[in-house]
XYZ file of C-alpha atoms in Angstrom:
149
model
C 11.228 -228.719 -64.377
C 9.411 -231.878 -65.393
C 6.770 -234.274 -64.077
C 4.942 -237.425 -65.119
C 1.321 -237.053 -66.201
C -1.404 -239.561 -67.008
C -0.658 -239.119 -70.725
C 3.113 -239.169 -70.760
C 6.069 -237.152 -69.587
C 6.152 -233.362 -69.463
C 9.498 -231.559 -69.603
C 10.223 -227.931 -70.452
C 6.553 -227.447 -71.300
C 6.211 -230.216 -73.920
C 4.269 -233.402 -73.321
C 5.203 -236.586 -75.109
C 2.134 -238.781 -75.430
C 2.338 -242.522 -74.794
C -0.301 -243.051 -77.487
C 0.889 -243.017 -81.103
C -0.028 -240.067 -83.324
C -1.365 -237.913 -80.491
C 0.034 -234.549 -79.732
C -0.597 -232.149 -76.907
C 0.904 -228.707 -76.842
C 1.885 -227.066 -73.576
C 3.585 -223.860 -72.676
C 5.784 -223.135 -69.698
C 4.169 -220.461 -67.544
C 5.659 -218.581 -64.616
C 3.841 -217.118 -61.644
C 1.173 -218.368 -59.287
C -1.433 -219.493 -61.853
C -0.689 -223.177 -61.452
C 1.590 -225.185 -59.242
C 2.819 -227.379 -62.107
C 3.657 -224.442 -64.370
C 2.142 -226.146 -67.445
C -1.067 -225.123 -69.179
C -2.718 -226.599 -72.258
C -2.573 -224.199 -75.187
C -3.715 -226.662 -77.828
C -5.774 -229.800 -77.825
C -4.970 -233.408 -78.616
C -5.488 -234.271 -82.228
C -4.781 -237.181 -84.497
C -1.648 -236.481 -86.443
C -1.304 -237.924 -89.907
C 1.827 -239.982 -90.503
C 4.548 -237.802 -91.945
C 6.351 -238.864 -95.097
C 10.016 -237.985 -94.821
C 11.745 -237.316 -98.109
C 15.490 -237.111 -98.419
C 16.535 -233.643 -99.510
C 18.207 -233.442 -102.855
C 21.897 -232.616 -102.455
C 23.055 -229.114 -103.167
C 25.271 -229.267 -106.227
C 28.913 -228.583 -105.526
C 30.859 -226.134 -107.632
C 34.486 -226.675 -108.619
C 36.516 -223.873 -110.120
C 40.184 -223.399 -110.928
C 42.395 -220.453 -110.056
C 45.985 -219.867 -111.194
C 48.420 -217.785 -109.120
C 51.937 -216.596 -109.846
C 53.979 -215.483 -106.841
C 56.322 -212.535 -107.336
C 58.876 -210.761 -105.192
C 56.258 -208.086 -104.489
C 53.370 -210.486 -103.801
C 54.600 -213.864 -102.538
C 51.949 -214.645 -99.915
C 48.860 -216.589 -100.884
C 46.927 -215.167 -97.893
C 45.005 -218.196 -96.618
C 44.565 -219.683 -93.167
C 43.727 -223.354 -93.696
C 42.974 -226.639 -91.953
C 45.159 -229.383 -93.403
C 43.785 -232.063 -91.054
C 40.138 -232.149 -92.190
C 40.127 -235.116 -94.570
C 41.480 -235.440 -98.084
C 41.203 -231.737 -98.886
C 42.549 -228.480 -97.465
C 39.728 -226.493 -95.877
C 39.943 -222.704 -96.132
C 39.280 -221.081 -92.766
C 40.122 -217.413 -93.350
C 41.095 -215.323 -96.381
C 43.739 -212.773 -95.442
C 45.746 -210.182 -97.391
C 47.662 -211.720 -100.273
C 47.166 -213.167 -103.733
C 43.763 -214.641 -102.910
C 42.421 -211.281 -101.692
C 43.701 -209.625 -104.889
C 42.081 -212.382 -106.958
C 38.781 -211.997 -105.035
C 38.609 -208.265 -105.835
C 39.056 -208.971 -109.546
C 36.643 -211.924 -109.423
C 33.844 -209.834 -107.919
C 34.024 -207.278 -110.705
C 34.227 -209.918 -113.460
C 31.506 -212.251 -112.144
C 33.897 -215.116 -111.378
C 33.552 -217.063 -108.126
C 35.628 -215.706 -105.260
C 37.497 -217.885 -102.771
C 35.971 -217.777 -99.299
C 35.928 -219.431 -95.889
C 34.444 -222.910 -96.050
C 35.740 -223.636 -99.555
C 38.079 -226.594 -99.938
C 41.224 -226.891 -102.013
C 40.982 -230.273 -103.729
C 43.979 -230.040 -106.073
C 47.263 -228.123 -105.993
C 49.384 -228.456 -109.142
C 48.027 -231.975 -109.685
C 48.425 -233.087 -106.047
C 45.162 -234.537 -104.714
C 44.148 -236.464 -101.602
C 47.198 -235.419 -99.555
C 46.541 -232.170 -97.669
C 50.038 -231.992 -96.166
C 51.645 -232.237 -99.617
C 49.144 -229.703 -100.993
C 49.986 -227.164 -98.269
C 53.705 -227.784 -98.850
C 53.243 -227.128 -102.582
C 51.344 -223.910 -101.861
C 54.184 -222.729 -99.621
C 57.036 -223.667 -101.964
C 55.720 -223.333 -105.518
C 56.033 -220.068 -107.409
C 53.257 -221.017 -109.839
C 50.038 -222.465 -108.418
C 47.035 -224.063 -110.061
C 44.344 -224.587 -107.410
C 41.040 -226.386 -107.828
C 38.517 -225.100 -105.326
C 35.405 -226.984 -104.164
C 32.405 -225.067 -102.889
C 29.538 -227.008 -101.288
């Protein structure tokens, strides 16, 4: 519910003042205490202008992993999105070479491959996700560069 007041517009219990740098706090109340359902829980006060600073970017991490497919273990074990830009985005890690690598990586302190990571290079192929996925499927030896944001 919402209504117009002398100070501004009230919707979902918040009033937006027409005067700059003024703030009024309201809460939405239920029951028969007031027909409008809004009560003041704070008072108007001059608000100092807020300086907005751009957050520093979180450094990205790139690491390289080498896989060798065998007759026993030929599946890489990744569900990916090959239509999300210039890279191949990892959606899900399943059973396969990546899961085996992740177990070893955890015990040795190396970064594991996880959902949200992006494959940025497959055997020297960059910027072409369809070709990268094709190389992952067909190549016996893989050198992957992984980007973590």
